[in-house]
GROMACS .gro file of N, CA and C in nm:
model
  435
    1UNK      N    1  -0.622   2.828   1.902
    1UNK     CA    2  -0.561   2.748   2.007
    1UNK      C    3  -0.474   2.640   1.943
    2UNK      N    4  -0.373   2.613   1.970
    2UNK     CA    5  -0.278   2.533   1.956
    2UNK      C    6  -0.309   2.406   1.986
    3UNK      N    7  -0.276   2.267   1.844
    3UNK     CA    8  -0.295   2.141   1.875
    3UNK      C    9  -0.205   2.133   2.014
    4UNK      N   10  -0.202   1.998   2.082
    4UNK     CA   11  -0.109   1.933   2.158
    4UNK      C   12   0.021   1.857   2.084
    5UNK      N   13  -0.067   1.794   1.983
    5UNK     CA   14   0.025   1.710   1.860
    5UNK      C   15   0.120   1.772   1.749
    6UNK      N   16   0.089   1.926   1.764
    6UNK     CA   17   0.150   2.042   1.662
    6UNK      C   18   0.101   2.038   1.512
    7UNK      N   19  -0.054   2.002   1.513
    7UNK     CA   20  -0.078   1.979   1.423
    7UNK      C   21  -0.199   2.074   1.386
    8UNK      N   22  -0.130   2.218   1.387
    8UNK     CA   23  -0.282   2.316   1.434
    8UNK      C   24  -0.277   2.408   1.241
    9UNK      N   25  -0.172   2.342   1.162
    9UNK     CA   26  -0.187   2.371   1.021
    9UNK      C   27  -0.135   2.292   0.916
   10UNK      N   28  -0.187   2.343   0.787
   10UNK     CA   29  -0.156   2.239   0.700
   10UNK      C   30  -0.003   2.236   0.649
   11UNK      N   31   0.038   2.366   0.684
   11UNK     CA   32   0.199   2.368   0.708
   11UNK      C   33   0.289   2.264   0.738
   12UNK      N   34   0.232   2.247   0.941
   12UNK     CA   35   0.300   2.189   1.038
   12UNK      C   36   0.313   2.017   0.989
   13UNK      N   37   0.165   2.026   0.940
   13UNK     CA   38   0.120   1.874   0.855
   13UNK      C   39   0.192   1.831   0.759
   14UNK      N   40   0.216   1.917   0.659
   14UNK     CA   41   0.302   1.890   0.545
   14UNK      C   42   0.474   1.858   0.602
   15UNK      N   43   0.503   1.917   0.668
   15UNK     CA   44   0.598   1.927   0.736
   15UNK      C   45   0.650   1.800   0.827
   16UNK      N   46   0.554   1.748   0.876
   16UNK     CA   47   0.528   1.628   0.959
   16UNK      C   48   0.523   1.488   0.867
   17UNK      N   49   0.441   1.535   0.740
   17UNK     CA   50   0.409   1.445   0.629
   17UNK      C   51   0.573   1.411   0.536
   18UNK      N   52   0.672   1.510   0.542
   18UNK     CA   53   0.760   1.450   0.468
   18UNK      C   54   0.873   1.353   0.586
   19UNK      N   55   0.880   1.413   0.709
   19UNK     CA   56   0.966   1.339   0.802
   19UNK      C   57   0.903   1.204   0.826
   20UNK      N   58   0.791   1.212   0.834
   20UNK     CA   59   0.741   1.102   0.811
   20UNK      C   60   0.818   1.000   0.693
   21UNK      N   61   0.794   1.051   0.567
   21UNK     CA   62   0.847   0.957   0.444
   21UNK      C   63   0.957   0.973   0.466
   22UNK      N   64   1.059   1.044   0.509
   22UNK     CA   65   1.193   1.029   0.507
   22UNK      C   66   1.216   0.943   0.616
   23UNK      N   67   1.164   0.926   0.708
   23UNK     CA   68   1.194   0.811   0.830
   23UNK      C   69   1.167   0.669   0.815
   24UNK      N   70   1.027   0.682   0.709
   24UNK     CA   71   0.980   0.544   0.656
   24UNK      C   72   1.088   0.459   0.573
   25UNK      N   73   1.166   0.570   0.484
   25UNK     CA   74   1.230   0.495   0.348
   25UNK      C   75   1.391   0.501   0.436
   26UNK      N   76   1.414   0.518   0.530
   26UNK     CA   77   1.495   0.466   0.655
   26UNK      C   78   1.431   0.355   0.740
   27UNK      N   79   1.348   0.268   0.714
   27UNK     CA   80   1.297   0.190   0.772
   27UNK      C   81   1.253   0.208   0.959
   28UNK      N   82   1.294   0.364   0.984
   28UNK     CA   83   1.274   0.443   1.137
   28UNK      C   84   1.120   0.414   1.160
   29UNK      N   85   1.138   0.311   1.264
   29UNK     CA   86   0.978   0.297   1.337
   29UNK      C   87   0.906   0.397   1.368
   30UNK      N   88   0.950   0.544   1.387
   30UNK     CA   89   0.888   0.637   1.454
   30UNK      C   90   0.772   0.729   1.296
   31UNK      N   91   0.812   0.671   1.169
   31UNK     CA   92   0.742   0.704   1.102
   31UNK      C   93   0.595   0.657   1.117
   32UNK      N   94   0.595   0.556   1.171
   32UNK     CA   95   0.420   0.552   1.221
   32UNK      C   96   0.358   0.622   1.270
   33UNK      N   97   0.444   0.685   1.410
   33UNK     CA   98   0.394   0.777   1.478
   33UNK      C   99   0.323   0.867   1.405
   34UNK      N  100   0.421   0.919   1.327
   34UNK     CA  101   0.410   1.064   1.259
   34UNK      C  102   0.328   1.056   1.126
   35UNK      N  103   0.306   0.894   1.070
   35UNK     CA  104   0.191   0.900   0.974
   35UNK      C  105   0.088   0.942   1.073
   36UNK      N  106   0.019   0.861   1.169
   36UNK     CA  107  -0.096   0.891   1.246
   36UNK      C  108  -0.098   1.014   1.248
   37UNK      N  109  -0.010   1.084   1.321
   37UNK     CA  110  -0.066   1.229   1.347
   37UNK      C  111  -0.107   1.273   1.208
   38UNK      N  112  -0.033   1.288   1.106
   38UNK     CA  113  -0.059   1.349   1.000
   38UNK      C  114  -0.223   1.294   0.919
   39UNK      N  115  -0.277   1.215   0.953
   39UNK     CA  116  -0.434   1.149   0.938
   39UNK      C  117  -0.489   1.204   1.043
   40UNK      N  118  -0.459   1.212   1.166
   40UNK     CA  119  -0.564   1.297   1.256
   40UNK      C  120  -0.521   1.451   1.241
   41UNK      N  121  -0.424   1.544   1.208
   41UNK     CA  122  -0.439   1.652   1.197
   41UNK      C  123  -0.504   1.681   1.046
   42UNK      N  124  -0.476   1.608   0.971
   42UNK     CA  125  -0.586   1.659   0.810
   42UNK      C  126  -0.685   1.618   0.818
   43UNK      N  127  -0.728   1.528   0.907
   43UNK     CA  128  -0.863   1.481   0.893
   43UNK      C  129  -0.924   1.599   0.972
   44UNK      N  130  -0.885   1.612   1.068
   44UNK     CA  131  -0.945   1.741   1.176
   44UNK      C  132  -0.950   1.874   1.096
   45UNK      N  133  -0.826   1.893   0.973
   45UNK     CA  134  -0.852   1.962   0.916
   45UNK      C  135  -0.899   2.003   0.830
   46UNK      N  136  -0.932   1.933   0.739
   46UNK     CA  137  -0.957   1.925   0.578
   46UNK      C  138  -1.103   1.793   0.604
   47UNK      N  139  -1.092   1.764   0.699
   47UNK     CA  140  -1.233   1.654   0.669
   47UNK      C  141  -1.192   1.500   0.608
   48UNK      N  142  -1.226   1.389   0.630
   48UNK     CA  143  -1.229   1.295   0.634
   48UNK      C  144  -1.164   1.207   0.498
   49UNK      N  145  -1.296   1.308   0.443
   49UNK     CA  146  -1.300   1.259   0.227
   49UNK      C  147  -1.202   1.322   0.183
   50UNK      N  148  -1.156   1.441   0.190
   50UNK     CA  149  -1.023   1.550   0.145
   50UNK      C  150  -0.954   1.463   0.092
   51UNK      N  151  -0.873   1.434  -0.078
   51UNK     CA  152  -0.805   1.405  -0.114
   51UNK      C  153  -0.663   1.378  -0.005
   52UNK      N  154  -0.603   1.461  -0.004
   52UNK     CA  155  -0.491   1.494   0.099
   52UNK      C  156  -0.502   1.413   0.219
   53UNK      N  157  -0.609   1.392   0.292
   53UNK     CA  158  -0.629   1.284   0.361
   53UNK      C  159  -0.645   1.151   0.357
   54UNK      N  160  -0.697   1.158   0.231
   54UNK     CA  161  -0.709   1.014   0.179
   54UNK      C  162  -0.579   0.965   0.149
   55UNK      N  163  -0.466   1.003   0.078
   55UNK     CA  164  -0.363   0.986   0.041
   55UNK      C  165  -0.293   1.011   0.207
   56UNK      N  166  -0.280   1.066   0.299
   56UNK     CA  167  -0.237   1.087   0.428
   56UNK      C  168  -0.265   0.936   0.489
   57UNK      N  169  -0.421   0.899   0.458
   57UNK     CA  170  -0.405   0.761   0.493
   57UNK      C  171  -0.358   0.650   0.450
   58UNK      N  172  -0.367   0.665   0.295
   58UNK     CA  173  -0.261   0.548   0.256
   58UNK      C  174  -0.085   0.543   0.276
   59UNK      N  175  -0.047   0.695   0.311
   59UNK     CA  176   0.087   0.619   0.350
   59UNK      C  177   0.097   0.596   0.475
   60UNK      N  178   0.034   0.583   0.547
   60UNK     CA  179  -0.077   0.521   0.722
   60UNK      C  180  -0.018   0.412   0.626
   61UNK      N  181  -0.102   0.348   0.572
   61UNK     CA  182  -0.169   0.222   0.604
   61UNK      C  183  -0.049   0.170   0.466
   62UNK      N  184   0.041   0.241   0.433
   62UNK     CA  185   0.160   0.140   0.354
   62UNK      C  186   0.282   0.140   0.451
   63UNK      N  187   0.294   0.251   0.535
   63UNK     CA  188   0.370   0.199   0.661
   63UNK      C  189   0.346   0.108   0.731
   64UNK      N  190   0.238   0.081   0.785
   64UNK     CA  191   0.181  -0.069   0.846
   64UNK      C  192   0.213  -0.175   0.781
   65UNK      N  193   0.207  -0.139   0.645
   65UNK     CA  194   0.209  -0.316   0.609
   65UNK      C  195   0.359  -0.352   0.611
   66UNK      N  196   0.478  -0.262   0.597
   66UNK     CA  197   0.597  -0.232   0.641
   66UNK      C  198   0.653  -0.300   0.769
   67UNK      N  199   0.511  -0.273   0.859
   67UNK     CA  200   0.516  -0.329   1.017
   67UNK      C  201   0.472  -0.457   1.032
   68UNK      N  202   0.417  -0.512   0.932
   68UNK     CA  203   0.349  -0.608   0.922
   68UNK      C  204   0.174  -0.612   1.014
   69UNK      N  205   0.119  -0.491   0.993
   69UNK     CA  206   0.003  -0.479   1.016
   69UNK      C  207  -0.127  -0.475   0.913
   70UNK      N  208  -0.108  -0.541   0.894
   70UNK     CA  209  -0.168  -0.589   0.723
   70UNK      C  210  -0.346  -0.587   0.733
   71UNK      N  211  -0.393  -0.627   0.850
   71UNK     CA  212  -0.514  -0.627   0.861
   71UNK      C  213  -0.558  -0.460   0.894
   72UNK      N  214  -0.512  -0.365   0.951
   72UNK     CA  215  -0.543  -0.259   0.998
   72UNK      C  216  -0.503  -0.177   0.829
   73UNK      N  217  -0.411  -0.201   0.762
   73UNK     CA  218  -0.370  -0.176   0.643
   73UNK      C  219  -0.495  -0.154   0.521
   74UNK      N  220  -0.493  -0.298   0.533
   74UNK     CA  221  -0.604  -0.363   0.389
   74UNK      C  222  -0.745  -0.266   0.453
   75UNK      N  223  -0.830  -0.263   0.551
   75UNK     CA  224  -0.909  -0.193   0.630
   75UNK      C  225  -0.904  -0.038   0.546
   76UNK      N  226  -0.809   0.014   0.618
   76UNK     CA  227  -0.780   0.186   0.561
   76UNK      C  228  -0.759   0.174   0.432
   77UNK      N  229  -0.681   0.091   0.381
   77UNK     CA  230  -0.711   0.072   0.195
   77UNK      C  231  -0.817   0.066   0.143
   78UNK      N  232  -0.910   0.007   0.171
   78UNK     CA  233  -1.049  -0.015   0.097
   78UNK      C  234  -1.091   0.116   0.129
   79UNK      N  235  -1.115   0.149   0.235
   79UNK     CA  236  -1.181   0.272   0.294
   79UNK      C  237  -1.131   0.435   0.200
   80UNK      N  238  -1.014   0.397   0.155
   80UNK     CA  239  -0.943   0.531   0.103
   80UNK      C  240  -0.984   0.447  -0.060
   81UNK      N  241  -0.947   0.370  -0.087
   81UNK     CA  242  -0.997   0.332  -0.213
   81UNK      C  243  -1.190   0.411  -0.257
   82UNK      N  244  -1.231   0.330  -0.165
   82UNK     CA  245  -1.392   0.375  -0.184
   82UNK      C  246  -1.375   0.558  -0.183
   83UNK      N  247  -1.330   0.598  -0.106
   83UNK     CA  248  -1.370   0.768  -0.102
   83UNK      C  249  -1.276   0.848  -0.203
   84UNK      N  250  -1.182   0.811  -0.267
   84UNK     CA  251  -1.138   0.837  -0.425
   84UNK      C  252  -1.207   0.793  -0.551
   85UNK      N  253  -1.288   0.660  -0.487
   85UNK     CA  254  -1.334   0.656  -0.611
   85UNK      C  255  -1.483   0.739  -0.589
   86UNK      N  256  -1.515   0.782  -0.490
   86UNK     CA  257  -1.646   0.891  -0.520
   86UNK      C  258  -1.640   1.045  -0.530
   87UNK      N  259  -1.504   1.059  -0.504
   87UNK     CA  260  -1.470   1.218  -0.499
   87UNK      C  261  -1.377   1.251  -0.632
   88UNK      N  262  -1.314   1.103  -0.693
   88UNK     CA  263  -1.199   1.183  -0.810
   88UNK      C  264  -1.221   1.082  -0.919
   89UNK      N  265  -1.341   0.916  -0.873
   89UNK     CA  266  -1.343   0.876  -0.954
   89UNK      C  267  -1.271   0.715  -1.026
   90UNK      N  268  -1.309   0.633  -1.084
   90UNK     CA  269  -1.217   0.490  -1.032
   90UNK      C  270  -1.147   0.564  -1.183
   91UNK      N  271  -1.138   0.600  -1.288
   91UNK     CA  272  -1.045   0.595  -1.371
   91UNK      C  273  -0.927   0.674  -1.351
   92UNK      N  274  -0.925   0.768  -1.234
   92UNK     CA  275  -0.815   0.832  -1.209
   92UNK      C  276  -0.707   0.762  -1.181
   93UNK      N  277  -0.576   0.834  -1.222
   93UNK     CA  278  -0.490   0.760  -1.195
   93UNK      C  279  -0.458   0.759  -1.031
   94UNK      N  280  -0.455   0.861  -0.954
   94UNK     CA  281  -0.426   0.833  -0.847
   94UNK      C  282  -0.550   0.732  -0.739
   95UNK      N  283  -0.659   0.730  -0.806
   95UNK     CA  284  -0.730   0.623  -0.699
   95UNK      C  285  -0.708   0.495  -0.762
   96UNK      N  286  -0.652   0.511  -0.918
   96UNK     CA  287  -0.552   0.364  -0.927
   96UNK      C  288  -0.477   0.301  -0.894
   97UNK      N  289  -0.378   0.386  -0.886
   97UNK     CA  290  -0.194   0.387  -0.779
   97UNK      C  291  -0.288   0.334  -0.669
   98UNK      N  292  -0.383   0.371  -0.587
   98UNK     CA  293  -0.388   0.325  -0.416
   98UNK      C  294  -0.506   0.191  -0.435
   99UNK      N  295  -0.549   0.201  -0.552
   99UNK     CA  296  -0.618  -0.008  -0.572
   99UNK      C  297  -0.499  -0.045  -0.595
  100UNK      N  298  -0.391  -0.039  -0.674
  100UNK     CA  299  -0.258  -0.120  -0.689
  100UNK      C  300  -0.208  -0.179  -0.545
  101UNK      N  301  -0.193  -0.047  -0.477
  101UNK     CA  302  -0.156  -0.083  -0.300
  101UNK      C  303  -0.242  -0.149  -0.227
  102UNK      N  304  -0.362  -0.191  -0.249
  102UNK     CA  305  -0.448  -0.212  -0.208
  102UNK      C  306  -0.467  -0.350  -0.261
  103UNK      N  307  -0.452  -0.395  -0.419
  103UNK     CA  308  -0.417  -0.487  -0.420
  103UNK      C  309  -0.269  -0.597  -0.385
  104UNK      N  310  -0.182  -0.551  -0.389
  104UNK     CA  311  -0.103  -0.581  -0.309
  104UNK      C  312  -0.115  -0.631  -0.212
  105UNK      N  313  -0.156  -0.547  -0.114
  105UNK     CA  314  -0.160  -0.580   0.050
  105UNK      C  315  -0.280  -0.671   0.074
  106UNK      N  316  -0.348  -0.721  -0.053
  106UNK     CA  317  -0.461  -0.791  -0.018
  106UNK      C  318  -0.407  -0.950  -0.036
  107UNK      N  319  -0.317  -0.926  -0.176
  107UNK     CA  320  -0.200  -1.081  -0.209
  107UNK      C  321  -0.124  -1.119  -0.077
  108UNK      N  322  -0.065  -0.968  -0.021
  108UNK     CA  323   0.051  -0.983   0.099
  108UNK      C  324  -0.016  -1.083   0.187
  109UNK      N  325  -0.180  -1.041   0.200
  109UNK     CA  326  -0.237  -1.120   0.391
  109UNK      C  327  -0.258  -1.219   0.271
  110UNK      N  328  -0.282  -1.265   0.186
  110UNK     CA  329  -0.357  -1.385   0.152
  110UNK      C  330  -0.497  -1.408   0.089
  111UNK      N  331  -0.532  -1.269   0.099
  111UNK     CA  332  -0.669  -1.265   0.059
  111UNK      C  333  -0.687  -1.239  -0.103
  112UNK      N  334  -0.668  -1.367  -0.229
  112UNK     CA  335  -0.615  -1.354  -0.342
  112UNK      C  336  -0.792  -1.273  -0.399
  113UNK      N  337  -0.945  -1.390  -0.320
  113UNK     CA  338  -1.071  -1.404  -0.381
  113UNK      C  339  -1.064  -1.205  -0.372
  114UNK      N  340  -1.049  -1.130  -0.236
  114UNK     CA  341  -1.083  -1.004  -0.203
  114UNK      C  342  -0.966  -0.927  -0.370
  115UNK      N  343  -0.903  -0.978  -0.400
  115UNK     CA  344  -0.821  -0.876  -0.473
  115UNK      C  345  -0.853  -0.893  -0.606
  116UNK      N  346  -0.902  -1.011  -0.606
  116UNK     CA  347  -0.975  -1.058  -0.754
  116UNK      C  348  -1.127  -0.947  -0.771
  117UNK      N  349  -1.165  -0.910  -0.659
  117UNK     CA  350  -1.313  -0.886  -0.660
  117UNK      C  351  -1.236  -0.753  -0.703
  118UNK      N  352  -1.157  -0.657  -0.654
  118UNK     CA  353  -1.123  -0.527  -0.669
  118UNK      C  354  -1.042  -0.519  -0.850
  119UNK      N  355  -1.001  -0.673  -0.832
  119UNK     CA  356  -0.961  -0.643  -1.001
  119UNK      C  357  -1.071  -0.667  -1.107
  120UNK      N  358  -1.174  -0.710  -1.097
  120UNK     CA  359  -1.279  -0.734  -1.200
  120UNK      C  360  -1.333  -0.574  -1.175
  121UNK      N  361  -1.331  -0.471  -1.098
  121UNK     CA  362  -1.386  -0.374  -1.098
  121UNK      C  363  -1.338  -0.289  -1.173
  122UNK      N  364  -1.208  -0.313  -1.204
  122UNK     CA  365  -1.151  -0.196  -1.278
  122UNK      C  366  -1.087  -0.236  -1.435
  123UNK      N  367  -1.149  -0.363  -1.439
  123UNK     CA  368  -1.113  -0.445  -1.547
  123UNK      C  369  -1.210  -0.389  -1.672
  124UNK      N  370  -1.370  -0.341  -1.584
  124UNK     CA  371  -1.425  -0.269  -1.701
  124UNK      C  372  -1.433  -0.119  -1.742
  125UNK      N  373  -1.320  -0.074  -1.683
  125UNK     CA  374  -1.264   0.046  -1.788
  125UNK      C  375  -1.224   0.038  -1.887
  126UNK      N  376  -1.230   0.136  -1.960
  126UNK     CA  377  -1.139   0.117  -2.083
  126UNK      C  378  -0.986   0.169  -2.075
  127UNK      N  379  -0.929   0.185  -2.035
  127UNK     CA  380  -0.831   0.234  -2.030
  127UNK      C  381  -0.674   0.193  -2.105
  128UNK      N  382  -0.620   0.278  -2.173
  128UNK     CA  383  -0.533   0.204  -2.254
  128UNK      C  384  -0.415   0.186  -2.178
  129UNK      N  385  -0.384   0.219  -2.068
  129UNK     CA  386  -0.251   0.200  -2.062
  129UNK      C  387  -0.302   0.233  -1.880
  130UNK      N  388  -0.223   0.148  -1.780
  130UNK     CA  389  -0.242   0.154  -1.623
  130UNK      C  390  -0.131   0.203  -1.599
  131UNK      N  391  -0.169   0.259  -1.449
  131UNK     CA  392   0.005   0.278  -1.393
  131UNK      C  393   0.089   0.159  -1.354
  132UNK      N  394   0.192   0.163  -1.393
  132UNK     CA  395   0.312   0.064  -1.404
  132UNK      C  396   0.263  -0.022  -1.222
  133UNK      N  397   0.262   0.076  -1.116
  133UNK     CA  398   0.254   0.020  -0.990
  133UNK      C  399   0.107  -0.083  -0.991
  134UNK      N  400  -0.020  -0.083  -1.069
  134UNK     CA  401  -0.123  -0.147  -1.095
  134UNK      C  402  -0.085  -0.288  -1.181
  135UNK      N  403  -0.023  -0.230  -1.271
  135UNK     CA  404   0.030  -0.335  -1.365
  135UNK      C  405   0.105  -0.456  -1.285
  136UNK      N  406   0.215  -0.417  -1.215
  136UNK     CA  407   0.252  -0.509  -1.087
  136UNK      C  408   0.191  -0.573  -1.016
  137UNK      N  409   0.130  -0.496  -0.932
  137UNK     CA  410   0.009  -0.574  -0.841
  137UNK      C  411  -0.076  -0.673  -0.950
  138UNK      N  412  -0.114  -0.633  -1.074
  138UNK     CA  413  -0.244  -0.737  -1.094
  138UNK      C  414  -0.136  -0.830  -1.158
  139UNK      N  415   0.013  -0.848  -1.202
  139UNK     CA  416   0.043  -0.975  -1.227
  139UNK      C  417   0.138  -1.042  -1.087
  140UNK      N  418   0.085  -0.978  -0.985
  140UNK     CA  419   0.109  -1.080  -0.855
  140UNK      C  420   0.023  -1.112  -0.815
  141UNK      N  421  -0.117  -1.073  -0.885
  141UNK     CA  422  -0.239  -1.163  -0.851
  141UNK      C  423  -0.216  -1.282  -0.932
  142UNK      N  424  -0.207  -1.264  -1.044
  142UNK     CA  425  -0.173  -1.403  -1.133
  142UNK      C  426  -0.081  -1.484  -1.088
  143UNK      N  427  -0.001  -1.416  -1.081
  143UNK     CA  428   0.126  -1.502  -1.021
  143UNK      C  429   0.057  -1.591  -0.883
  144UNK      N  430  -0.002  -1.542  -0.774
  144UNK     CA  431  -0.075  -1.579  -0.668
  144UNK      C  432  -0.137  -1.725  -0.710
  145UNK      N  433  -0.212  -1.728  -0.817
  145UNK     CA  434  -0.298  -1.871  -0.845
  145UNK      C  435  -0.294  -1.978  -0.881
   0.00000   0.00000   0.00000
């Protein structure tokens, strides 16, 4: 049976998922729309935790902060933060890239103590070298104080 939203494959999704980014990086309001759907059709499809969803929700919730919805943002950030780091792991790079965004959007509302707490967490990796987008975010935490 056929979604209502046209969101009855991972096709239609993917499909939905790039007009989406191409409308976003046009600053086109209607990319919200079309993030949402693309979080409720992978979530419906692939399940909640699904990588692909998780990342479906962070560009959700980096369009918002775009909109200046920063609280509904930082929310789905932590939330996608936490379920990368139990399914792929905190040293990965991609559940790094989305603490970077995550820290960010935590400097953006103001909340420097919440981004400090997410940077002492990943402070005890070892890791020799971060992604450039992490590296940013944690010296606009500094910069912040």
């Amino acid at each position: 049976r056929e979604q209502a939203d046209g969101t009855e494959n991972k096709m239609t999704i993917s499909t939905m998922n790039n007009m989406a980014y191409f409308l976003g990086r046009r600053d086109d309001p209607r990319a919200l729309g079309l993030f949402e759907q693309v979080v409720k059709g992978r979530t419906r499809l692939m399940g909640p935790k699904d990588i692909g969803t998780l990342n479906a929700r962070q560009n959700l919730a980096q369009e918002q902060i775009k909109r200046g919805q920063i609280d509904l943002a930082t929310s789905a950030l932590k939330e996608v933060c936490e379920g990368k780091i139990e399914n792929i792991g905190l040293s990965n790079p991609s559940t790094l890239r989305s603490i970077a965004v995550l820290l960010d959007c935590l400097v953006t509302g103001g909340d420097i103590k919440a981004a400090h707490t997410w940077l002492r967490r990943i402070e005890r990796l070892s890791i020799s070298r971060y992604p450039a987008q992490l590296v940013a975010a944690i010296e606009k935490i500094e910069a912040a104080k």
